[in-house]
């Protein structure tokens, strides 16, 4: 797989430090897959597997309402066409909120598609898709969600790739009231995942396996009775609660979007013949949201 088309500017390279990664035993429940999801290495590693009979998945024990959440993933290697590794935050109910990372597999040698979406009050259709500037199957990389009252920021290895701002004043719902769990799953979606479903899953390569490590959540947890671990004063003391993107971060965001974005709903006038969604009028630097 070649990733040499664009050179990442030296001044834009950043690293991310994982502080006190939590045990998967303590933080997550294996929810489905009949043994295809496993916690290993004394709780430091989690794997999901997919074969022709079933995929697998897990979910967080905690619900969160705002936070900065990091997870390192190593995706299914080789011919992963037809598979989807989903990693996301979601609430429940008819008007749910959701913040999505989905990794759409591909034929050997072709890049993964990183699919992102934001749902608020049950409304999604806010897809942005990217290729990555590295091979996400060769090693672990950190995929992060910053979610605070100002915005949602998707980042890869500390580099922001997408920002969804709170635009409630313009009548656009923003996820801010519904606590969400973390979910992840590995499943077969060969009816749509790779080239619109033209490329099917090759089961001779099964089982397919994705791996997770170094989960870290600096976040407000919400109890079963709705009590938050963060008071108003405590939230304001958390740096992530008011964290914004600075000029360097916007420069990196624009670099990724200019070079690696392959789909943006805000430029798809064929899909929205009656007019683009209202938030698409917002501009970040030289780019639409």
PDB file of C-alpha atoms in Angstrom:
ATOM      1  CA  UNK A   1       0.000   0.000   0.000  1.00  0.00           C
ATOM      2  CA  UNK A   2       1.499   3.334  -1.018  1.00  0.00           C
ATOM      3  CA  UNK A   3       1.158   6.462   1.102  1.00  0.00           C
ATOM      4  CA  UNK A   4       3.739   8.626  -0.649  1.00  0.00           C
ATOM      5  CA  UNK A   5       1.401  10.838  -2.671  1.00  0.00           C
ATOM      6  CA  UNK A   6       1.678  13.648  -0.152  1.00  0.00           C
ATOM      7  CA  UNK A   7       4.425  14.417   2.319  1.00  0.00           C
ATOM      8  CA  UNK A   8       3.262  15.360   5.786  1.00  0.00           C
ATOM      9  CA  UNK A   9       4.867  18.749   6.562  1.00  0.00           C
ATOM     10  CA  UNK A  10       7.467  18.336   9.280  1.00  0.00           C
ATOM     11  CA  UNK A  11       6.109  21.160  11.404  1.00  0.00           C
ATOM     12  CA  UNK A  12       2.686  19.524  11.385  1.00  0.00           C
ATOM     13  CA  UNK A  13       3.771  16.162  12.774  1.00  0.00           C
ATOM     14  CA  UNK A  14       2.395  15.565  16.235  1.00  0.00           C
ATOM     15  CA  UNK A  15       2.463  12.733  18.697  1.00  0.00           C
ATOM     16  CA  UNK A  16      -0.142  11.780  21.206  1.00  0.00           C
ATOM     17  CA  UNK A  17       0.577  10.520  24.683  1.00  0.00           C
ATOM     18  CA  UNK A  18      -1.754   8.024  26.267  1.00  0.00           C
ATOM     19  CA  UNK A  19      -1.933   8.630  30.008  1.00  0.00           C
ATOM     20  CA  UNK A  20      -2.747   5.719  32.301  1.00  0.00           C
ATOM     21  CA  UNK A  21      -4.554   3.533  29.769  1.00  0.00           C
ATOM     22  CA  UNK A  22      -7.516   1.793  31.390  1.00  0.00           C
ATOM     23  CA  UNK A  23      -8.072  -1.950  31.637  1.00  0.00           C
ATOM     24  CA  UNK A  24     -10.569  -3.325  29.142  1.00  0.00           C
ATOM     25  CA  UNK A  25     -11.919  -5.584  31.890  1.00  0.00           C
ATOM     26  CA  UNK A  26     -12.826  -2.515  33.947  1.00  0.00           C
ATOM     27  CA  UNK A  27     -14.148  -0.314  31.162  1.00  0.00           C
ATOM     28  CA  UNK A  28     -15.963  -2.551  28.652  1.00  0.00           C
ATOM     29  CA  UNK A  29     -18.398  -5.429  28.275  1.00  0.00           C
ATOM     30  CA  UNK A  30     -18.120  -7.946  25.432  1.00  0.00           C
ATOM     31  CA  UNK A  31     -21.675  -7.825  24.124  1.00  0.00           C
ATOM     32  CA  UNK A  32     -21.940 -10.162  21.147  1.00  0.00           C
ATOM     33  CA  UNK A  33     -20.045 -12.562  18.927  1.00  0.00           C
ATOM     34  CA  UNK A  34     -20.078 -15.811  20.924  1.00  0.00           C
ATOM     35  CA  UNK A  35     -16.401 -15.762  21.857  1.00  0.00           C
ATOM     36  CA  UNK A  36     -15.205 -13.774  18.840  1.00  0.00           C
ATOM     37  CA  UNK A  37     -14.459 -10.759  21.047  1.00  0.00           C
ATOM     38  CA  UNK A  38     -11.631 -11.328  23.517  1.00  0.00           C
ATOM     39  CA  UNK A  39      -9.762  -9.395  26.202  1.00  0.00           C
ATOM     40  CA  UNK A  40      -6.112 -10.406  26.431  1.00  0.00           C
ATOM     41  CA  UNK A  41      -2.779  -9.415  27.981  1.00  0.00           C
ATOM     42  CA  UNK A  42      -4.158  -8.812  31.493  1.00  0.00           C
ATOM     43  CA  UNK A  43      -6.806  -6.433  30.165  1.00  0.00           C
ATOM     44  CA  UNK A  44      -4.461  -4.365  27.989  1.00  0.00           C
ATOM     45  CA  UNK A  45      -5.577  -5.703  24.600  1.00  0.00           C
ATOM     46  CA  UNK A  46      -8.995  -6.353  23.064  1.00  0.00           C
ATOM     47  CA  UNK A  47      -9.634  -8.104  19.759  1.00  0.00           C
ATOM     48  CA  UNK A  48     -12.750  -8.457  17.615  1.00  0.00           C
ATOM     49  CA  UNK A  49     -13.102 -11.165  14.988  1.00  0.00           C
ATOM     50  CA  UNK A  50     -15.412 -11.759  12.049  1.00  0.00           C
ATOM     51  CA  UNK A  51     -16.069 -15.010  10.221  1.00  0.00           C
ATOM     52  CA  UNK A  52     -18.862 -16.141   7.921  1.00  0.00           C
ATOM     53  CA  UNK A  53     -21.094 -17.009  10.892  1.00  0.00           C
ATOM     54  CA  UNK A  54     -20.837 -13.805  12.907  1.00  0.00           C
ATOM     55  CA  UNK A  55     -19.014 -10.628  13.753  1.00  0.00           C
ATOM     56  CA  UNK A  56     -18.462  -9.339  17.278  1.00  0.00           C
ATOM     57  CA  UNK A  57     -18.666  -6.232  19.418  1.00  0.00           C
ATOM     58  CA  UNK A  58     -18.267  -4.532  22.770  1.00  0.00           C
ATOM     59  CA  UNK A  59     -19.592  -1.505  24.625  1.00  0.00           C
ATOM     60  CA  UNK A  60     -18.441   0.703  27.485  1.00  0.00           C
ATOM     61  CA  UNK A  61     -19.707   0.136  30.992  1.00  0.00           C
ATOM     62  CA  UNK A  62     -19.929   3.918  31.417  1.00  0.00           C
ATOM     63  CA  UNK A  63     -22.081   6.507  29.722  1.00  0.00           C
ATOM     64  CA  UNK A  64     -20.412   9.813  28.907  1.00  0.00           C
ATOM     65  CA  UNK A  65     -21.654  13.371  28.501  1.00  0.00           C
ATOM     66  CA  UNK A  66     -18.718  15.324  27.053  1.00  0.00           C
ATOM     67  CA  UNK A  67     -15.123  14.255  27.152  1.00  0.00           C
ATOM     68  CA  UNK A  68     -11.904  13.550  25.309  1.00  0.00           C
ATOM     69  CA  UNK A  69     -11.700   9.896  24.344  1.00  0.00           C
ATOM     70  CA  UNK A  70      -8.741   8.071  22.795  1.00  0.00           C
ATOM     71  CA  UNK A  71      -8.453   4.527  21.485  1.00  0.00           C
ATOM     72  CA  UNK A  72      -5.631   2.882  19.589  1.00  0.00           C
ATOM     73  CA  UNK A  73      -6.741   0.526  16.800  1.00  0.00           C
ATOM     74  CA  UNK A  74      -4.963  -1.763  14.386  1.00  0.00           C
ATOM     75  CA  UNK A  75      -7.338  -2.611  11.552  1.00  0.00           C
ATOM     76  CA  UNK A  76      -7.984  -5.830   9.653  1.00  0.00           C
ATOM     77  CA  UNK A  77      -4.947  -6.442   7.390  1.00  0.00           C
ATOM     78  CA  UNK A  78      -4.788  -7.783   3.853  1.00  0.00           C
ATOM     79  CA  UNK A  79      -7.958  -8.203   1.820  1.00  0.00           C
ATOM     80  CA  UNK A  80     -10.515  -6.606   4.154  1.00  0.00           C
ATOM     81  CA  UNK A  81     -13.066  -5.810   1.438  1.00  0.00           C
ATOM     82  CA  UNK A  82     -16.642  -5.992   2.678  1.00  0.00           C
ATOM     83  CA  UNK A  83     -15.755  -5.589   6.356  1.00  0.00           C
ATOM     84  CA  UNK A  84     -16.529  -2.617   8.577  1.00  0.00           C
ATOM     85  CA  UNK A  85     -14.861  -1.815  11.871  1.00  0.00           C
ATOM     86  CA  UNK A  86     -17.120   0.659  13.669  1.00  0.00           C
ATOM     87  CA  UNK A  87     -16.017   2.693  16.701  1.00  0.00           C
ATOM     88  CA  UNK A  88     -18.490   5.285  17.930  1.00  0.00           C
ATOM     89  CA  UNK A  89     -20.401   7.026  20.703  1.00  0.00           C
ATOM     90  CA  UNK A  90     -24.182   6.657  20.735  1.00  0.00           C
ATOM     91  CA  UNK A  91     -27.237   7.243  22.892  1.00  0.00           C
ATOM     92  CA  UNK A  92     -30.503   5.316  22.535  1.00  0.00           C
ATOM     93  CA  UNK A  93     -34.037   6.169  21.503  1.00  0.00           C
ATOM     94  CA  UNK A  94     -35.829   7.547  18.456  1.00  0.00           C
ATOM     95  CA  UNK A  95     -33.962  10.879  18.587  1.00  0.00           C
ATOM     96  CA  UNK A  96     -30.543   9.526  19.423  1.00  0.00           C
ATOM     97  CA  UNK A  97     -27.174  11.286  19.222  1.00  0.00           C
ATOM     98  CA  UNK A  98     -24.122   9.608  17.712  1.00  0.00           C
ATOM     99  CA  UNK A  99     -20.495  10.373  16.818  1.00  0.00           C
ATOM    100  CA  UNK A 100     -19.044   7.861  14.354  1.00  0.00           C
ATOM    101  CA  UNK A 101     -15.724   6.496  13.186  1.00  0.00           C
ATOM    102  CA  UNK A 102     -16.213   3.664  10.683  1.00  0.00           C
ATOM    103  CA  UNK A 103     -13.373   1.971   8.820  1.00  0.00           C
ATOM    104  CA  UNK A 104     -14.437   0.489   5.487  1.00  0.00           C
ATOM    105  CA  UNK A 105     -12.201  -2.351   4.324  1.00  0.00           C
ATOM    106  CA  UNK A 106     -10.786  -2.743   0.847  1.00  0.00           C
ATOM    107  CA  UNK A 107      -8.827  -5.037  -1.425  1.00  0.00           C
ATOM    108  CA  UNK A 108      -5.180  -5.641  -0.581  1.00  0.00           C
ATOM    109  CA  UNK A 109      -3.099  -2.666  -1.663  1.00  0.00           C
ATOM    110  CA  UNK A 110      -6.033  -0.245  -1.733  1.00  0.00           C
ATOM    111  CA  UNK A 111      -6.508   2.253   1.101  1.00  0.00           C
ATOM    112  CA  UNK A 112      -9.088   1.958   3.844  1.00  0.00           C
ATOM    113  CA  UNK A 113     -11.881   4.529   3.833  1.00  0.00           C
ATOM    114  CA  UNK A 114     -12.363   6.315   7.148  1.00  0.00           C
ATOM    115  CA  UNK A 115     -16.041   7.271   7.330  1.00  0.00           C
ATOM    116  CA  UNK A 116     -17.224   9.864   9.872  1.00  0.00           C
ATOM    117  CA  UNK A 117     -20.717  11.020  10.757  1.00  0.00           C
ATOM    118  CA  UNK A 118     -22.539  13.053  13.415  1.00  0.00           C
ATOM    119  CA  UNK A 119     -26.149  12.421  14.446  1.00  0.00           C
ATOM    120  CA  UNK A 120     -28.081  14.897  16.561  1.00  0.00           C
ATOM    121  CA  UNK A 121     -31.673  14.269  17.645  1.00  0.00           C
ATOM    122  CA  UNK A 122     -31.837  11.300  15.265  1.00  0.00           C
ATOM    123  CA  UNK A 123     -30.670  13.225  12.202  1.00  0.00           C
ATOM    124  CA  UNK A 124     -27.447  12.194  10.510  1.00  0.00           C
ATOM    125  CA  UNK A 125     -26.538  12.415   6.813  1.00  0.00           C
ATOM    126  CA  UNK A 126     -23.392  14.358   7.720  1.00  0.00           C
ATOM    127  CA  UNK A 127     -20.828  12.033   6.219  1.00  0.00           C
ATOM    128  CA  UNK A 128     -17.242  12.963   5.543  1.00  0.00           C
ATOM    129  CA  UNK A 129     -14.822  10.313   4.293  1.00  0.00           C
ATOM    130  CA  UNK A 130     -11.051  10.195   4.192  1.00  0.00           C
ATOM    131  CA  UNK A 131      -8.129   8.079   3.154  1.00  0.00           C
ATOM    132  CA  UNK A 132      -5.248   7.994   5.613  1.00  0.00           C
ATOM    133  CA  UNK A 133      -1.628   9.010   5.113  1.00  0.00           C
ATOM    134  CA  UNK A 134      -0.347   5.707   6.555  1.00  0.00           C
ATOM    135  CA  UNK A 135      -1.219   2.004   6.538  1.00  0.00           C
ATOM    136  CA  UNK A 136      -3.693   1.576   9.440  1.00  0.00           C
ATOM    137  CA  UNK A 137      -3.175  -2.203   9.436  1.00  0.00           C
ATOM    138  CA  UNK A 138       0.587  -2.195  10.009  1.00  0.00           C
ATOM    139  CA  UNK A 139       0.533  -0.801  13.540  1.00  0.00           C
ATOM    140  CA  UNK A 140      -1.692   0.797  16.163  1.00  0.00           C
ATOM    141  CA  UNK A 141      -2.834   4.386  15.623  1.00  0.00           C
ATOM    142  CA  UNK A 142      -4.804   6.660  17.934  1.00  0.00           C
ATOM    143  CA  UNK A 143      -8.333   7.706  16.976  1.00  0.00           C
ATOM    144  CA  UNK A 144      -9.762  10.434  19.204  1.00  0.00           C
ATOM    145  CA  UNK A 145     -13.026  12.244  19.786  1.00  0.00           C
ATOM    146  CA  UNK A 146     -13.093  15.595  21.564  1.00  0.00           C
ATOM    147  CA  UNK A 147     -16.686  16.387  22.516  1.00  0.00           C
ATOM    148  CA  UNK A 148     -17.421  19.524  24.476  1.00  0.00           C
ATOM    149  CA  UNK A 149     -20.189  22.156  24.384  1.00  0.00           C
ATOM    150  CA  UNK A 150     -18.380  24.110  21.655  1.00  0.00           C
ATOM    151  CA  UNK A 151     -17.691  21.408  19.079  1.00  0.00           C
ATOM    152  CA  UNK A 152     -16.846  17.809  18.182  1.00  0.00           C
ATOM    153  CA  UNK A 153     -13.367  17.160  16.799  1.00  0.00           C
ATOM    154  CA  UNK A 154     -12.285  13.898  15.156  1.00  0.00           C
ATOM    155  CA  UNK A 155      -8.511  13.335  15.297  1.00  0.00           C
ATOM    156  CA  UNK A 156      -6.033  10.715  14.095  1.00  0.00           C
ATOM    157  CA  UNK A 157      -2.714  10.475  15.933  1.00  0.00           C
ATOM    158  CA  UNK A 158      -3.363  13.938  17.342  1.00  0.00           C
ATOM    159  CA  UNK A 159      -4.083  15.476  13.935  1.00  0.00           C
ATOM    160  CA  UNK A 160      -7.623  16.899  13.589  1.00  0.00           C
ATOM    161  CA  UNK A 161      -9.409  15.683  10.480  1.00  0.00           C
ATOM    162  CA  UNK A 162     -12.901  17.044  11.083  1.00  0.00           C
ATOM    163  CA  UNK A 163     -14.677  19.612  13.251  1.00  0.00           C
ATOM    164  CA  UNK A 164     -18.450  19.829  13.806  1.00  0.00           C
ATOM    165  CA  UNK A 165     -19.277  23.067  15.596  1.00  0.00           C
ATOM    166  CA  UNK A 166     -22.172  23.769  17.934  1.00  0.00           C
ATOM    167  CA  UNK A 167     -24.471  25.858  15.743  1.00  0.00           C
ATOM    168  CA  UNK A 168     -27.628  25.711  17.828  1.00  0.00           C
ATOM    169  CA  UNK A 169     -28.032  29.460  17.439  1.00  0.00           C
ATOM    170  CA  UNK A 170     -28.562  28.769  13.723  1.00  0.00           C
ATOM    171  CA  UNK A 171     -31.195  26.153  14.501  1.00  0.00           C
ATOM    172  CA  UNK A 172     -28.926  23.124  14.021  1.00  0.00           C
ATOM    173  CA  UNK A 173     -29.219  20.526  16.811  1.00  0.00           C
ATOM    174  CA  UNK A 174     -26.009  19.619  18.637  1.00  0.00           C
ATOM    175  CA  UNK A 175     -25.412  16.564  20.851  1.00  0.00           C
ATOM    176  CA  UNK A 176     -25.292  17.959  24.371  1.00  0.00           C
ATOM    177  CA  UNK A 177     -28.048  16.431  26.537  1.00  0.00           C
ATOM    178  CA  UNK A 178     -27.972  12.679  25.925  1.00  0.00           C
ATOM    179  CA  UNK A 179     -25.267  10.571  27.596  1.00  0.00           C
ATOM    180  CA  UNK A 180     -23.611   8.157  25.181  1.00  0.00           C
ATOM    181  CA  UNK A 181     -21.825   4.847  25.501  1.00  0.00           C
ATOM    182  CA  UNK A 182     -18.830   3.819  23.431  1.00  0.00           C
ATOM    183  CA  UNK A 183     -19.547   0.966  21.040  1.00  0.00           C
ATOM    184  CA  UNK A 184     -17.358  -0.948  18.645  1.00  0.00           C
ATOM    185  CA  UNK A 185     -18.050  -3.818  16.270  1.00  0.00           C
ATOM    186  CA  UNK A 186     -16.520  -5.740  13.395  1.00  0.00           C
ATOM    187  CA  UNK A 187     -19.114  -6.942  10.929  1.00  0.00           C
ATOM    188  CA  UNK A 188     -19.843  -7.905   7.347  1.00  0.00           C
ATOM    189  CA  UNK A 189     -21.297  -5.113   5.204  1.00  0.00           C
ATOM    190  CA  UNK A 190     -20.397  -6.270   1.726  1.00  0.00           C
ATOM    191  CA  UNK A 191     -23.725  -5.030   0.395  1.00  0.00           C
ATOM    192  CA  UNK A 192     -22.377  -1.454   0.575  1.00  0.00           C
ATOM    193  CA  UNK A 193     -18.974  -1.081   2.319  1.00  0.00           C
ATOM    194  CA  UNK A 194     -16.500  -1.526  -0.543  1.00  0.00           C
ATOM    195  CA  UNK A 195     -17.111   0.294  -3.831  1.00  0.00           C
ATOM    196  CA  UNK A 196     -20.803   0.510  -3.088  1.00  0.00           C
ATOM    197  CA  UNK A 197     -21.119  -3.240  -2.616  1.00  0.00           C
ATOM    198  CA  UNK A 198     -19.437  -4.248  -5.878  1.00  0.00           C
ATOM    199  CA  UNK A 199     -16.605  -6.010  -4.024  1.00  0.00           C
ATOM    200  CA  UNK A 200     -17.748  -8.829  -1.747  1.00  0.00           C
ATOM    201  CA  UNK A 201     -16.124 -10.312   1.327  1.00  0.00           C
ATOM    202  CA  UNK A 202     -13.656 -13.100   0.519  1.00  0.00           C
ATOM    203  CA  UNK A 203     -14.377 -15.583   3.307  1.00  0.00           C
ATOM    204  CA  UNK A 204     -11.267 -17.591   2.471  1.00  0.00           C
ATOM    205  CA  UNK A 205      -9.388 -14.851   4.370  1.00  0.00           C
ATOM    206  CA  UNK A 206     -11.496 -15.267   7.532  1.00  0.00           C
ATOM    207  CA  UNK A 207     -11.284 -14.869  10.419  1.00  0.00           C
ATOM    208  CA  UNK A 208     -10.762 -11.111  10.114  1.00  0.00           C
ATOM    209  CA  UNK A 209      -9.399  -9.469  13.260  1.00  0.00           C
ATOM    210  CA  UNK A 210      -9.154  -5.872  14.533  1.00  0.00           C
ATOM    211  CA  UNK A 211      -7.205  -5.014  17.686  1.00  0.00           C
ATOM    212  CA  UNK A 212      -7.592  -2.316  20.339  1.00  0.00           C
ATOM    213  CA  UNK A 213      -5.356  -0.992  23.106  1.00  0.00           C
ATOM    214  CA  UNK A 214      -4.617   2.103  25.210  1.00  0.00           C
ATOM    215  CA  UNK A 215      -8.147   3.298  25.829  1.00  0.00           C
ATOM    216  CA  UNK A 216      -8.246   6.573  27.723  1.00  0.00           C
ATOM    217  CA  UNK A 217     -11.246   8.727  28.614  1.00  0.00           C
ATOM    218  CA  UNK A 218     -10.945  12.138  30.212  1.00  0.00           C
ATOM    219  CA  UNK A 219     -14.678  12.572  30.411  1.00  0.00           C
ATOM    220  CA  UNK A 220     -17.773  13.138  32.496  1.00  0.00           C
ATOM    221  CA  UNK A 221     -19.533   9.866  33.271  1.00  0.00           C
ATOM    222  CA  UNK A 222     -23.262   9.733  33.935  1.00  0.00           C
ATOM    223  CA  UNK A 223     -24.831   7.283  36.388  1.00  0.00           C
ATOM    224  CA  UNK A 224     -27.978   5.212  35.858  1.00  0.00           C
ATOM    225  CA  UNK A 225     -29.954   7.886  37.731  1.00  0.00           C
ATOM    226  CA  UNK A 226     -28.535  10.694  35.602  1.00  0.00           C
ATOM    227  CA  UNK A 227     -25.903  12.062  37.986  1.00  0.00           C
ATOM    228  CA  UNK A 228     -22.754  13.394  36.304  1.00  0.00           C
ATOM    229  CA  UNK A 229     -19.273  12.831  37.715  1.00  0.00           C
ATOM    230  CA  UNK A 230     -18.524  16.436  36.756  1.00  0.00           C
ATOM    231  CA  UNK A 231     -20.096  19.361  38.543  1.00  0.00           C
ATOM    232  CA  UNK A 232     -20.302  22.689  36.733  1.00  0.00           C
ATOM    233  CA  UNK A 233     -17.172  23.908  38.495  1.00  0.00           C
ATOM    234  CA  UNK A 234     -15.290  20.658  37.892  1.00  0.00           C
ATOM    235  CA  UNK A 235     -16.120  20.696  34.176  1.00  0.00           C
ATOM    236  CA  UNK A 236     -14.694  24.169  33.800  1.00  0.00           C
ATOM    237  CA  UNK A 237     -11.439  22.976  35.373  1.00  0.00           C
ATOM    238  CA  UNK A 238     -10.992  20.260  32.732  1.00  0.00           C
ATOM    239  CA  UNK A 239      -8.896  21.635  29.885  1.00  0.00           C
ATOM    240  CA  UNK A 240     -10.793  19.555  27.319  1.00  0.00           C
ATOM    241  CA  UNK A 241     -14.129  21.088  28.337  1.00  0.00           C
ATOM    242  CA  UNK A 242     -13.192  24.413  26.757  1.00  0.00           C
ATOM    243  CA  UNK A 243     -10.559  23.167  24.310  1.00  0.00           C
ATOM    244  CA  UNK A 244     -10.632  24.862  20.924  1.00  0.00           C
ATOM    245  CA  UNK A 245      -8.541  24.421  17.789  1.00  0.00           C
ATOM    246  CA  UNK A 246      -5.730  26.942  17.440  1.00  0.00           C
ATOM    247  CA  UNK A 247      -4.325  28.253  14.161  1.00  0.00           C
ATOM    248  CA  UNK A 248      -1.802  25.411  13.883  1.00  0.00           C
ATOM    249  CA  UNK A 249      -4.543  22.829  14.427  1.00  0.00           C
ATOM    250  CA  UNK A 250      -6.670  24.448  11.708  1.00  0.00           C
ATOM    251  CA  UNK A 251      -3.662  24.377   9.381  1.00  0.00           C
ATOM    252  CA  UNK A 252      -3.305  20.645   9.973  1.00  0.00           C
ATOM    253  CA  UNK A 253      -7.069  20.117   9.581  1.00  0.00           C
ATOM    254  CA  UNK A 254      -7.042  21.910   6.243  1.00  0.00           C
ATOM    255  CA  UNK A 255      -3.991  19.927   5.095  1.00  0.00           C
ATOM    256  CA  UNK A 256      -5.821  16.648   5.765  1.00  0.00           C
ATOM    257  CA  UNK A 257      -9.059  17.800   4.153  1.00  0.00           C
ATOM    258  CA  UNK A 258      -7.355  19.172   1.071  1.00  0.00           C
ATOM    259  CA  UNK A 259      -5.212  16.067   0.505  1.00  0.00           C
ATOM    260  CA  UNK A 260      -7.109  13.118   1.954  1.00  0.00           C
ATOM    261  CA  UNK A 261     -10.831  13.905   2.055  1.00  0.00           C
ATOM    262  CA  UNK A 262     -12.650  11.854  -0.578  1.00  0.00           C
ATOM    263  CA  UNK A 263     -16.270  12.774   0.242  1.00  0.00           C
ATOM    264  CA  UNK A 264     -17.939  15.751   1.920  1.00  0.00           C
ATOM    265  CA  UNK A 265     -21.718  15.923   2.223  1.00  0.00           C
ATOM    266  CA  UNK A 266     -21.437  19.699   2.226  1.00  0.00           C
ATOM    267  CA  UNK A 267     -20.342  19.717  -1.412  1.00  0.00           C
ATOM    268  CA  UNK A 268     -22.775  17.054  -2.674  1.00  0.00           C
ATOM    269  CA  UNK A 269     -25.337  19.163  -4.496  1.00  0.00           C
ATOM    270  CA  UNK A 270     -26.654  16.106  -6.346  1.00  0.00           C
ATOM    271  CA  UNK A 271     -27.631  14.511  -3.061  1.00  0.00           C
ATOM    272  CA  UNK A 272     -29.259  17.699  -1.778  1.00  0.00           C
ATOM    273  CA  UNK A 273     -31.001  19.222  -4.839  1.00  0.00           C
ATOM    274  CA  UNK A 274     -33.201  21.400  -2.630  1.00  0.00           C
ATOM    275  CA  UNK A 275     -30.135  22.979  -1.031  1.00  0.00           C
ATOM    276  CA  UNK A 276     -27.245  21.906   1.145  1.00  0.00           C
ATOM    277  CA  UNK A 277     -27.797  21.483   4.911  1.00  0.00           C
ATOM    278  CA  UNK A 278     -27.709  24.762   6.822  1.00  0.00           C
ATOM    279  CA  UNK A 279     -24.446  24.005   8.608  1.00  0.00           C
ATOM    280  CA  UNK A 280     -22.685  23.764   5.255  1.00  0.00           C
ATOM    281  CA  UNK A 281     -22.716  27.551   4.999  1.00  0.00           C
ATOM    282  CA  UNK A 282     -20.208  27.662   7.867  1.00  0.00           C
ATOM    283  CA  UNK A 283     -16.622  28.045   6.717  1.00  0.00           C
ATOM    284  CA  UNK A 284     -13.458  26.885   8.504  1.00  0.00           C
ATOM    285  CA  UNK A 285     -10.507  28.620   6.919  1.00  0.00           C
ATOM    286  CA  UNK A 286     -10.892  27.940   3.216  1.00  0.00           C
ATOM    287  CA  UNK A 287     -13.079  24.870   3.718  1.00  0.00           C
ATOM    288  CA  UNK A 288     -16.717  24.237   4.410  1.00  0.00           C
ATOM    289  CA  UNK A 289     -17.435  22.338   7.612  1.00  0.00           C
TER     290      UNK A 289
END
